[in-house]
Amino acid sequence: MPIEYDAIVVGSGPNGLAAAITLARAGCSVLVYEANATIGGGARSAELTLPGFLHDVCSAVHPLAAGSPFFKTLALERFGLEWVQPEIPLAHPLDDGSAACLYKDVDLTAEKLGDDSRAYLRLLKPLTRNWQNLAVELLQPMLHLPRHPFAMARFGIPAICPATLLAKFYFKHEPARALFGGIAAHSFLPLEAPVSCAFALVLGIAGHAVGWPFPRGGAQQIANALANHLRELGGRIEVNQRIESLNDLPKSRAVLLDVSVWEFLRLAGQQLPPAYRHRLEWFRHGPGVFKIDYALREPIPWKAEPCHRAGTIHLGGTIDEIAAAERDVSEGKVPERPFVLVAQQSLFDETRAPHGQHTLWVYCHVPFDCKLDVSDQIESQIERFAPGFRDCILACHKMGPADLERSNPNLIGGDINGGAANLTQLIARPILSPTPYRTALPGVYLCSASTPPGGGVHGMCGYHAARAALRDHFGKH
């Protein structure tokens, strides 16, 4: 059977498209298969509630996309991608009506934290100055020889700590502790777990270096820009093409799968060697999410004034409250007061909603494959910091773990990160290997969030997997 393409990519999420672009730039013929009618995977937008209200289906705020070393080489603004930078990237309201804020300016952030100013600068400012070097080091497999060992040492020593330990060691007052704890909670780990600090540091310094922006016109614009770049390079994309088995694919030199470990196990069937299959079966899921999109008749009536100027809001109260909520999730329990992540893009992007009205993107962490509707808990947390919120609602669209999995089989059990990001699975993702993108099947590679560096819209999983394929099959380095 003759080779039809140099490479086949399954899945058109940011990692799949990044892999396809990397291969096409090297002169390979590339075909991308997408199961859904719309490309994008976790970077899609749709009118989920009412006509004229444009919601992000999965990812919404993109510090790692704006700071991605690979995306920076693509000049995606040529294809219509425009980043919107809210005045305040992140606000974390407290019960007294105040809010701790992450500003793009690290000095301003520290100044607003009062007595914790010097500690914040001591922890974050040197790392922020090294963002370009750190981004290259951190957005690849952990097992590698660092090109910037001193920068990595300065990052790695605090990064391996539990977030609660480091926050309470560095900061004396609740605003700084809560701000740090909320960012650390993006890890989906208990805040007492090792490496939970790493997520707070990465997202914190990214916020100071590149902001926490979102694309004008929705997350779909990231996928559209990547797809248009690929087409300019001669690559093809076919939608509505669900692949049920690796045997369904045309003949090619390399196959790159932007699918989770569990989807790969399904697609490969009995082709995998038993020992390798067994190693993959030990890979563990992360928690799930429960997501709600709202159409609002007016802006949210936040008590804390900075929240009206922030793109992202973290709702969880004190660091101890956030830690308790994340601990509950890790133990399989639904928190009474969950940690809630909010994005209010329409305050800064008029394309998202009819004039004078607004969208709201909200989710909280829940146990893996949770069957409960937690919308009351989510809305109570919003009401806690914005009394009268429920009176603003025109319509809502809910997605629990099962709904997310139906919309995208990679989001099994509501796990949006392709597997837990604990210390073991950051090192061995999905297995312990110098090149974790290679599978036991010749010419078949994984390039999803189940590979390093893990979840997030950054394209680096796809880029590294494609580089491995180019070295193995096309003699290119």
Short mmCIF file of C-alpha atoms in Angstrom, two decimals:
data_model
loop_
_atom_site.label_atom_id
_atom_site.label_comp_id
_atom_site.label_asym_id
_atom_site.label_seq_id
_atom_site.Cartn_x
_atom_site.Cartn_y
_atom_site.Cartn_z
CA MET A 1 0.00 0.00 0.00
CA PRO A 2 1.67 3.30 -1.06
CA ILE A 3 2.31 6.09 1.43
CA GLU A 4 -0.39 8.75 1.01
CA TYR A 5 0.99 11.33 3.47
CA ASP A 6 4.23 11.83 5.32
CA ALA A 7 2.27 12.32 8.54
CA ILE A 8 -1.27 11.92 9.83
CA VAL A 9 -2.38 13.91 12.87
CA VAL A 10 -5.50 12.81 14.79
CA GLY A 11 -7.12 15.72 16.62
CA SER A 12 -7.15 19.42 15.78
CA GLY A 13 -6.62 20.86 19.24
CA PRO A 14 -3.74 23.31 19.69
CA ASN A 15 -1.28 20.44 20.22
CA GLY A 16 -2.42 18.57 17.12
CA LEU A 17 -2.23 21.70 15.00
CA ALA A 18 1.17 22.61 16.47
CA ALA A 19 2.45 19.15 15.53
CA ALA A 20 1.05 19.46 12.02
CA ILE A 21 2.59 22.91 11.51
CA THR A 22 5.99 21.72 12.77
CA LEU A 23 5.93 18.84 10.29
CA ALA A 24 4.64 20.97 7.42
CA ARG A 25 7.33 23.60 8.04
CA ALA A 26 9.90 20.82 7.61
CA GLY A 27 8.45 20.02 4.19
CA CYS A 28 6.22 17.07 5.13
CA SER A 29 2.81 16.43 3.63
CA VAL A 30 0.32 16.44 6.51
CA LEU A 31 -3.34 15.51 6.96
CA VAL A 32 -5.25 16.33 10.17
CA TYR A 33 -8.39 14.42 11.12
CA GLU A 34 -10.94 16.05 13.44
CA ALA A 35 -13.89 14.10 14.83
CA ASN A 36 -16.13 17.14 15.36
CA ALA A 37 -17.60 19.55 12.84
CA THR A 38 -15.46 22.34 14.31
CA ILE A 39 -11.70 22.35 14.75
CA GLY A 40 -10.02 23.40 17.96
CA GLY A 41 -10.42 20.72 20.64
CA GLY A 42 -10.11 22.67 23.90
CA ALA A 43 -9.85 25.99 22.01
CA ARG A 44 -13.36 26.39 20.61
CA SER A 45 -16.13 28.95 20.91
CA ALA A 46 -19.88 28.68 20.34
CA GLU A 47 -23.24 30.33 21.12
CA LEU A 48 -24.05 28.03 24.03
CA THR A 49 -26.80 30.08 25.70
CA LEU A 50 -28.57 32.69 23.54
CA PRO A 51 -28.00 34.06 20.02
CA GLY A 52 -25.27 36.68 20.01
CA PHE A 53 -23.57 35.40 23.19
CA LEU A 54 -20.23 33.82 22.26
CA HIS A 55 -18.82 31.45 24.87
CA ASP A 56 -15.54 29.55 25.10
CA VAL A 57 -16.36 25.86 25.17
CA CYS A 58 -13.33 24.81 27.23
CA SER A 59 -10.24 27.03 27.66
CA ALA A 60 -10.75 30.77 28.03
CA VAL A 61 -7.72 32.62 29.44
CA HIS A 62 -4.34 31.93 27.88
CA PRO A 63 -1.12 33.06 29.59
CA LEU A 64 0.74 30.01 28.29
CA ALA A 65 -0.47 30.57 24.72
CA ALA A 66 0.71 34.17 24.80
CA GLY A 67 4.01 33.00 26.29
CA SER A 68 4.47 29.82 24.23
CA PRO A 69 7.97 29.62 22.71
CA PHE A 70 6.53 27.77 19.69
CA PHE A 71 3.56 30.05 19.05
CA LYS A 72 5.91 33.03 19.15
CA THR A 73 7.63 31.69 16.03
CA LEU A 74 4.40 31.60 14.02
CA ALA A 75 3.36 35.30 13.82
CA LEU A 76 -0.27 34.23 14.33
CA GLU A 77 -1.42 37.85 14.23
CA ARG A 78 -1.06 37.50 10.42
CA PHE A 79 -3.99 35.10 10.62
CA GLY A 80 -6.21 37.32 12.73
CA LEU A 81 -5.21 36.37 16.29
CA GLU A 82 -5.40 39.43 18.56
CA TRP A 83 -4.73 39.23 22.28
CA VAL A 84 -6.94 41.24 24.63
CA GLN A 85 -5.16 42.30 27.84
CA PRO A 86 -7.53 43.23 30.69
CA GLU A 87 -6.39 46.10 32.87
CA ILE A 88 -6.03 43.62 35.76
CA PRO A 89 -5.19 40.04 34.69
CA LEU A 90 -6.42 38.45 37.95
CA ALA A 91 -8.39 39.54 41.00
CA HIS A 92 -9.00 37.50 44.15
CA PRO A 93 -11.79 39.03 46.28
CA LEU A 94 -11.99 38.57 50.03
CA ASP A 95 -14.97 38.76 52.37
CA ASP A 96 -14.12 42.26 53.63
CA GLY A 97 -14.81 43.74 50.18
CA SER A 98 -11.15 44.04 49.21
CA ALA A 99 -9.34 42.09 46.51
CA ALA A 100 -5.76 40.94 46.05
CA CYS A 101 -4.71 41.45 42.45
CA LEU A 102 -2.08 40.22 40.05
CA TYR A 103 -1.16 43.12 37.77
CA LYS A 104 1.07 42.72 34.73
CA ASP A 105 3.53 45.03 36.50
CA VAL A 106 5.23 42.92 39.18
CA ASP A 107 6.24 46.02 41.17
CA LEU A 108 2.65 47.33 41.23
CA THR A 109 1.40 43.90 42.34
CA ALA A 110 3.89 43.88 45.20
CA GLU A 111 3.10 47.47 46.19
CA LYS A 112 -0.60 46.66 46.53
CA LEU A 113 0.24 43.74 48.85
CA GLY A 114 1.47 46.12 51.55
CA ASP A 115 3.68 44.49 54.16
CA ASP A 116 4.18 41.45 51.91
CA SER A 117 5.59 43.61 49.10
CA ARG A 118 9.26 42.76 49.65
CA ALA A 119 8.58 39.04 50.02
CA TYR A 120 6.54 39.00 46.80
CA LEU A 121 9.31 40.76 44.88
CA ARG A 122 11.95 38.47 46.33
CA LEU A 123 10.02 35.40 45.16
CA LEU A 124 8.60 36.53 41.81
CA LYS A 125 10.68 39.33 40.31
CA PRO A 126 13.88 37.38 39.51
CA LEU A 127 11.79 34.60 37.94
CA THR A 128 9.79 37.10 35.89
CA ARG A 129 13.01 38.57 34.48
CA ASN A 130 13.96 35.02 33.39
CA TRP A 131 10.60 34.15 31.81
CA GLN A 132 11.95 33.65 28.27
CA ASN A 133 14.54 31.14 29.45
CA LEU A 134 12.23 29.48 31.95
CA ALA A 135 9.42 29.04 29.40
CA VAL A 136 11.73 27.03 27.16
CA GLU A 137 12.91 24.89 30.10
CA LEU A 138 9.53 24.32 31.73
CA LEU A 139 7.47 23.62 28.61
CA GLN A 140 9.29 20.39 27.75
CA PRO A 141 9.92 17.03 29.49
CA MET A 142 11.19 17.44 33.03
CA LEU A 143 13.98 14.92 32.37
CA HIS A 144 16.36 16.99 30.27
CA LEU A 145 19.72 18.72 30.59
CA PRO A 146 18.84 22.36 31.28
CA ARG A 147 20.33 25.05 29.08
CA HIS A 148 19.79 27.59 31.85
CA PRO A 149 20.72 25.69 35.03
CA PHE A 150 20.89 28.71 37.36
CA ALA A 151 17.45 29.97 36.32
CA MET A 152 16.06 26.46 36.74
CA ALA A 153 17.60 26.07 40.19
CA ARG A 154 16.11 29.37 41.31
CA PHE A 155 12.71 28.18 40.06
CA GLY A 156 12.94 24.54 41.07
CA ILE A 157 13.75 24.90 44.76
CA PRO A 158 10.53 26.75 45.66
CA ALA A 159 8.53 25.01 42.90
CA ILE A 160 8.79 21.58 44.49
CA CYS A 161 7.22 22.85 47.75
CA PRO A 162 3.57 22.52 48.74
CA ALA A 163 1.76 25.79 48.06
CA THR A 164 0.40 26.18 51.60
CA LEU A 165 3.86 25.73 53.10
CA LEU A 166 5.59 28.24 50.85
CA ALA A 167 2.78 30.82 50.96
CA LYS A 168 2.71 30.82 54.76
CA PHE A 169 6.51 30.90 54.95
CA TYR A 170 6.88 33.87 52.56
CA PHE A 171 3.74 35.90 53.27
CA LYS A 172 2.46 37.22 56.57
CA HIS A 173 -1.00 38.42 55.49
CA GLU A 174 -4.04 36.83 53.93
CA PRO A 175 -4.27 38.80 50.64
CA ALA A 176 -0.88 37.60 49.37
CA ARG A 177 -1.46 34.07 50.71
CA ALA A 178 -4.90 33.82 49.11
CA LEU A 179 -3.68 35.23 45.79
CA PHE A 180 -0.85 32.70 45.67
CA GLY A 181 -3.08 29.83 46.80
CA GLY A 182 -5.69 30.56 44.16
CA ILE A 183 -3.11 30.46 41.39
CA ALA A 184 -1.64 27.24 42.82
CA ALA A 185 -5.10 25.66 42.70
CA HIS A 186 -4.86 25.60 38.89
CA SER A 187 -2.73 22.50 39.51
CA PHE A 188 -5.86 20.49 40.50
CA LEU A 189 -3.67 19.18 43.34
CA PRO A 190 -4.22 19.48 47.09
CA LEU A 191 -2.31 22.61 48.11
CA GLU A 192 -0.39 20.47 50.62
CA ALA A 193 0.99 18.35 47.75
CA PRO A 194 4.55 18.66 46.44
CA VAL A 195 4.92 20.74 43.23
CA SER A 196 1.60 22.55 43.75
CA CYS A 197 3.85 25.63 44.08
CA ALA A 198 5.19 25.09 40.57
CA PHE A 199 1.84 25.98 39.04
CA ALA A 200 1.53 29.18 41.07
CA LEU A 201 5.02 30.22 40.05
CA VAL A 202 4.61 29.43 36.35
CA LEU A 203 1.24 31.15 36.00
CA GLY A 204 2.29 34.02 38.27
CA ILE A 205 5.45 34.87 36.38
CA ALA A 206 3.64 34.37 33.06
CA GLY A 207 1.06 36.90 34.25
CA HIS A 208 3.82 39.44 34.86
CA ALA A 209 5.74 38.60 31.70
CA VAL A 210 2.93 38.26 29.13
CA GLY A 211 -0.33 38.82 31.04
CA TRP A 212 -3.38 36.57 31.29
CA PRO A 213 -4.94 37.53 27.96
CA PHE A 214 -7.66 36.02 25.81
CA PRO A 215 -8.27 36.18 22.06
CA ARG A 216 -10.62 38.78 20.64
CA GLY A 217 -13.55 36.83 19.24
CA GLY A 218 -13.10 33.75 21.42
CA ALA A 219 -10.66 30.90 21.97
CA GLN A 220 -11.72 29.58 18.56
CA GLN A 221 -9.49 32.28 17.05
CA ILE A 222 -6.39 30.45 18.32
CA ALA A 223 -7.42 27.28 16.51
CA ASN A 224 -8.47 29.21 13.40
CA ALA A 225 -5.14 31.05 13.21
CA LEU A 226 -3.18 27.80 13.62
CA ALA A 227 -5.33 26.05 11.00
CA ASN A 228 -4.90 28.88 8.49
CA HIS A 229 -1.15 28.82 9.04
CA LEU A 230 -1.15 25.07 8.41
CA ARG A 231 -3.17 25.44 5.22
CA GLU A 232 -0.75 28.12 4.00
CA LEU A 233 2.01 25.52 4.42
CA GLY A 234 0.04 23.01 2.34
CA GLY A 235 -1.44 20.95 5.18
CA ARG A 236 -4.99 19.58 5.01
CA ILE A 237 -7.69 19.33 7.68
CA GLU A 238 -10.74 17.07 7.42
CA VAL A 239 -13.57 17.52 9.95
CA ASN A 240 -16.34 15.07 10.90
CA GLN A 241 -13.78 12.26 10.64
CA ARG A 242 -13.93 10.21 13.83
CA ILE A 243 -11.18 7.61 13.97
CA GLU A 244 -12.20 4.40 15.72
CA SER A 245 -8.97 2.45 15.21
CA LEU A 246 -5.43 3.11 14.07
CA ASN A 247 -6.23 0.68 11.24
CA ASP A 248 -8.64 3.29 9.82
CA LEU A 249 -5.80 5.66 8.94
CA PRO A 250 -4.22 6.07 5.50
CA LYS A 251 -0.68 4.84 5.04
CA SER A 252 1.90 7.31 6.33
CA ARG A 253 5.40 7.44 7.74
CA ALA A 254 4.28 8.89 11.07
CA VAL A 255 1.04 9.13 13.05
CA LEU A 256 0.68 11.77 15.78
CA LEU A 257 -2.24 11.43 18.18
CA ASP A 258 -3.60 14.48 19.98
CA VAL A 259 -5.62 12.19 22.22
CA SER A 260 -5.47 11.22 25.89
CA VAL A 261 -3.72 8.07 27.08
CA TRP A 262 -7.10 6.37 27.47
CA GLU A 263 -8.20 7.23 23.93
CA PHE A 264 -4.87 5.94 22.65
CA LEU A 265 -5.42 2.63 24.46
CA ARG A 266 -8.82 2.37 22.75
CA LEU A 267 -7.53 3.30 19.29
CA ALA A 268 -4.57 0.91 19.47
CA GLY A 269 -6.72 -2.05 20.47
CA GLN A 270 -4.61 -5.16 20.90
CA GLN A 271 -1.65 -3.81 18.90
CA LEU A 272 0.26 -2.59 21.98
CA PRO A 273 2.79 -4.89 23.66
CA PRO A 274 1.32 -6.06 27.01
CA ALA A 275 4.09 -4.53 29.14
CA TYR A 276 3.70 -1.11 27.51
CA ARG A 277 -0.09 -1.26 27.74
CA HIS A 278 0.22 -2.12 31.42
CA ARG A 279 2.45 0.93 32.03
CA LEU A 280 -0.09 3.21 30.34
CA GLU A 281 -2.95 1.70 32.33
CA TRP A 282 -1.20 2.87 35.51
CA PHE A 283 -1.45 6.51 34.37
CA ARG A 284 -3.91 8.27 36.67
CA HIS A 285 -6.75 10.67 35.96
CA GLY A 286 -6.93 14.14 37.47
CA PRO A 287 -10.12 15.59 38.98
CA GLY A 288 -12.95 16.77 36.79
CA VAL A 289 -14.62 20.12 36.32
CA PHE A 290 -18.18 21.39 36.37
CA LYS A 291 -18.57 24.31 33.97
CA ILE A 292 -21.32 26.89 33.51
CA ASP A 293 -21.62 29.56 30.80
CA TYR A 294 -23.93 32.48 31.52
CA ALA A 295 -25.63 35.09 29.41
CA LEU A 296 -26.04 38.19 31.62
CA ARG A 297 -28.23 41.25 31.23
CA GLU A 298 -25.60 43.46 32.92
CA PRO A 299 -22.12 43.26 34.47
CA ILE A 300 -21.66 41.32 37.70
CA PRO A 301 -22.16 43.52 40.81
CA TRP A 302 -18.85 42.70 42.51
CA LYS A 303 -18.32 44.12 45.99
CA ALA A 304 -14.59 44.57 45.37
CA GLU A 305 -13.99 47.39 42.89
CA PRO A 306 -10.91 45.80 41.21
CA CYS A 307 -13.05 42.85 40.10
CA HIS A 308 -14.82 45.19 37.66
CA ARG A 309 -11.47 45.70 35.89
CA ALA A 310 -10.19 42.10 35.97
CA GLY A 311 -10.37 39.49 33.24
CA THR A 312 -10.09 36.51 35.60
CA ILE A 313 -11.52 36.22 39.11
CA HIS A 314 -10.65 33.52 41.66
CA LEU A 315 -13.42 32.84 44.18
CA GLY A 316 -12.38 30.83 47.18
CA GLY A 317 -11.72 33.15 50.10
CA THR A 318 -8.65 32.46 52.23
CA ILE A 319 -5.84 30.08 51.37
CA ASP A 320 -7.11 27.69 54.05
CA GLU A 321 -10.56 27.64 52.45
CA ILE A 322 -9.07 26.97 49.01
CA ALA A 323 -6.87 24.23 50.44
CA ALA A 324 -9.87 22.61 52.14
CA ALA A 325 -11.88 22.68 48.90
CA GLU A 326 -9.07 21.13 46.84
CA ARG A 327 -8.45 18.53 49.55
CA ASP A 328 -12.11 17.53 49.41
CA VAL A 329 -11.93 17.09 45.64
CA SER A 330 -8.79 14.94 45.91
CA GLU A 331 -10.64 12.73 48.41
CA GLY A 332 -13.62 12.29 46.10
CA LYS A 333 -15.91 14.76 47.87
CA VAL A 334 -17.74 17.79 46.45
CA PRO A 335 -16.76 20.88 48.47
CA GLU A 336 -19.55 22.88 50.07
CA ARG A 337 -17.61 26.01 49.08
CA PRO A 338 -15.67 25.06 45.92
CA PHE A 339 -12.82 27.05 44.46
CA VAL A 340 -14.45 28.80 41.48
CA LEU A 341 -12.65 30.23 38.44
CA VAL A 342 -14.40 33.03 36.58
CA ALA A 343 -13.59 34.77 33.28
CA GLN A 344 -15.52 37.85 32.19
CA GLN A 345 -14.21 38.41 28.66
CA SER A 346 -17.10 40.53 27.43
CA LEU A 347 -16.05 43.41 29.71
CA PHE A 348 -13.03 43.81 27.41
CA ASP A 349 -14.17 42.22 24.14
CA GLU A 350 -17.33 43.63 22.59
CA THR A 351 -17.58 40.67 20.16
CA ARG A 352 -18.71 38.33 22.93
CA ALA A 353 -22.22 39.62 23.68
CA PRO A 354 -24.90 42.05 22.46
CA HIS A 355 -24.30 45.69 23.43
CA GLY A 356 -24.74 46.26 27.17
CA GLN A 357 -25.02 42.55 27.94
CA HIS A 358 -22.34 40.07 28.95
CA THR A 359 -21.05 36.53 28.99
CA LEU A 360 -19.56 34.76 31.97
CA TRP A 361 -17.35 31.64 31.91
CA VAL A 362 -17.20 29.72 35.20
CA TYR A 363 -15.99 26.37 36.44
CA CYS A 364 -15.04 24.60 39.64
CA HIS A 365 -13.11 21.43 40.40
CA VAL A 366 -15.08 18.29 41.24
CA PRO A 367 -14.06 14.65 41.74
CA PHE A 368 -13.29 12.64 38.62
CA ASP A 369 -16.49 11.58 36.81
CA CYS A 370 -18.66 13.38 39.38
CA LYS A 371 -22.38 12.95 38.63
CA LEU A 372 -23.69 15.79 40.83
CA ASP A 373 -25.00 19.17 39.67
CA VAL A 374 -22.93 21.70 41.64
CA SER A 375 -24.39 24.85 40.08
CA ASP A 376 -25.92 25.92 43.42
CA GLN A 377 -22.52 25.77 45.12
CA ILE A 378 -20.93 27.72 42.26
CA GLU A 379 -23.62 30.42 42.27
CA SER A 380 -23.46 30.73 46.05
CA GLN A 381 -19.73 31.42 45.81
CA ILE A 382 -20.36 34.11 43.18
CA GLU A 383 -23.18 35.63 45.28
CA ARG A 384 -20.84 35.66 48.27
CA PHE A 385 -18.59 38.17 46.50
CA ALA A 386 -21.23 39.74 44.21
CA PRO A 387 -24.65 39.95 45.94
CA GLY A 388 -27.39 40.15 43.34
CA PHE A 389 -25.55 38.07 40.75
CA ARG A 390 -28.48 35.72 40.19
CA ASP A 391 -30.68 38.66 39.21
CA CYS A 392 -28.33 39.32 36.25
CA ILE A 393 -28.80 35.90 34.64
CA LEU A 394 -30.64 35.66 31.32
CA ALA A 395 -29.67 32.05 30.52
CA CYS A 396 -27.07 29.44 31.38
CA HIS A 397 -25.52 26.34 29.89
CA LYS A 398 -24.15 23.64 32.20
CA MET A 399 -21.54 20.99 31.45
CA GLY A 400 -20.66 18.36 34.03
CA PRO A 401 -17.93 15.75 33.54
CA ALA A 402 -20.16 13.46 31.48
CA ASP A 403 -21.20 16.34 29.19
CA LEU A 404 -17.59 17.36 28.68
CA GLU A 405 -16.66 13.79 27.81
CA ARG A 406 -19.51 13.56 25.29
CA SER A 407 -18.32 16.77 23.64
CA ASN A 408 -14.72 15.54 23.51
CA PRO A 409 -13.70 11.95 24.41
CA ASN A 410 -10.29 13.25 25.54
CA LEU A 411 -12.02 14.94 28.50
CA ILE A 412 -12.84 11.60 30.09
CA GLY A 413 -14.52 12.04 33.49
CA GLY A 414 -14.20 15.82 33.11
CA ASP A 415 -10.38 15.65 33.36
CA ILE A 416 -9.33 18.62 31.20
CA ASN A 417 -5.58 18.11 31.75
CA GLY A 418 -5.06 14.68 30.19
CA GLY A 419 -4.18 13.08 33.53
CA ALA A 420 -3.18 14.19 37.02
CA ALA A 421 -0.22 16.59 37.24
CA ASN A 422 1.30 15.28 40.47
CA LEU A 423 5.08 14.97 40.83
CA THR A 424 5.19 11.38 39.56
CA GLN A 425 3.14 12.18 36.47
CA LEU A 426 5.07 15.34 35.70
CA ILE A 427 8.25 13.26 35.53
CA ALA A 428 6.70 10.18 33.88
CA ARG A 429 4.09 11.57 31.49
CA PRO A 430 2.70 9.15 30.47
CA ILE A 431 5.71 6.87 31.12
CA LEU A 432 9.27 7.36 32.29
CA SER A 433 11.23 7.85 29.07
CA PRO A 434 13.76 10.28 27.57
CA THR A 435 11.31 10.72 24.68
CA PRO A 436 7.85 10.21 26.19
CA TYR A 437 6.10 11.12 22.91
CA ARG A 438 7.21 7.88 21.24
CA THR A 439 4.89 4.93 21.78
CA ALA A 440 5.66 1.24 21.54
CA LEU A 441 4.19 1.22 18.01
CA PRO A 442 6.73 2.19 15.33
CA GLY A 443 5.92 5.56 13.80
CA VAL A 444 3.11 6.34 16.30
CA TYR A 445 3.46 9.29 18.68
CA LEU A 446 1.35 10.86 21.42
CA CYS A 447 1.18 14.67 21.30
CA SER A 448 -1.64 15.50 23.73
CA ALA A 449 -1.76 16.97 27.24
CA SER A 450 -1.02 13.43 28.47
CA THR A 451 2.58 14.17 27.41
CA PRO A 452 4.98 16.89 28.65
CA PRO A 453 4.55 19.63 29.57
CA GLY A 454 0.89 18.74 30.21
CA GLY A 455 -2.33 20.74 30.12
CA GLY A 456 -2.72 24.25 28.78
CA VAL A 457 -3.02 25.93 25.40
CA HIS A 458 0.64 26.24 24.42
CA GLY A 459 1.15 23.74 21.60
CA MET A 460 4.40 22.49 23.11
CA CYS A 461 3.29 18.84 23.43
CA GLY A 462 2.61 18.82 19.70
CA TYR A 463 5.81 20.66 18.85
CA HIS A 464 8.05 18.27 20.82
CA ALA A 465 6.28 15.17 19.49
CA ALA A 466 6.65 16.39 15.91
CA ARG A 467 10.35 17.10 16.49
CA ALA A 468 10.76 13.51 17.69
CA ALA A 469 8.99 12.21 14.57
CA LEU A 470 11.17 14.37 12.32
CA ARG A 471 14.32 12.99 13.92
CA ASP A 472 13.12 9.40 13.71
CA HIS A 473 11.62 9.27 10.23
CA PHE A 474 12.70 12.26 8.19
CA GLY A 475 16.33 12.74 9.21
CA LYS A 476 15.69 16.28 10.44
CA HIS A 477 16.86 17.78 13.75
#
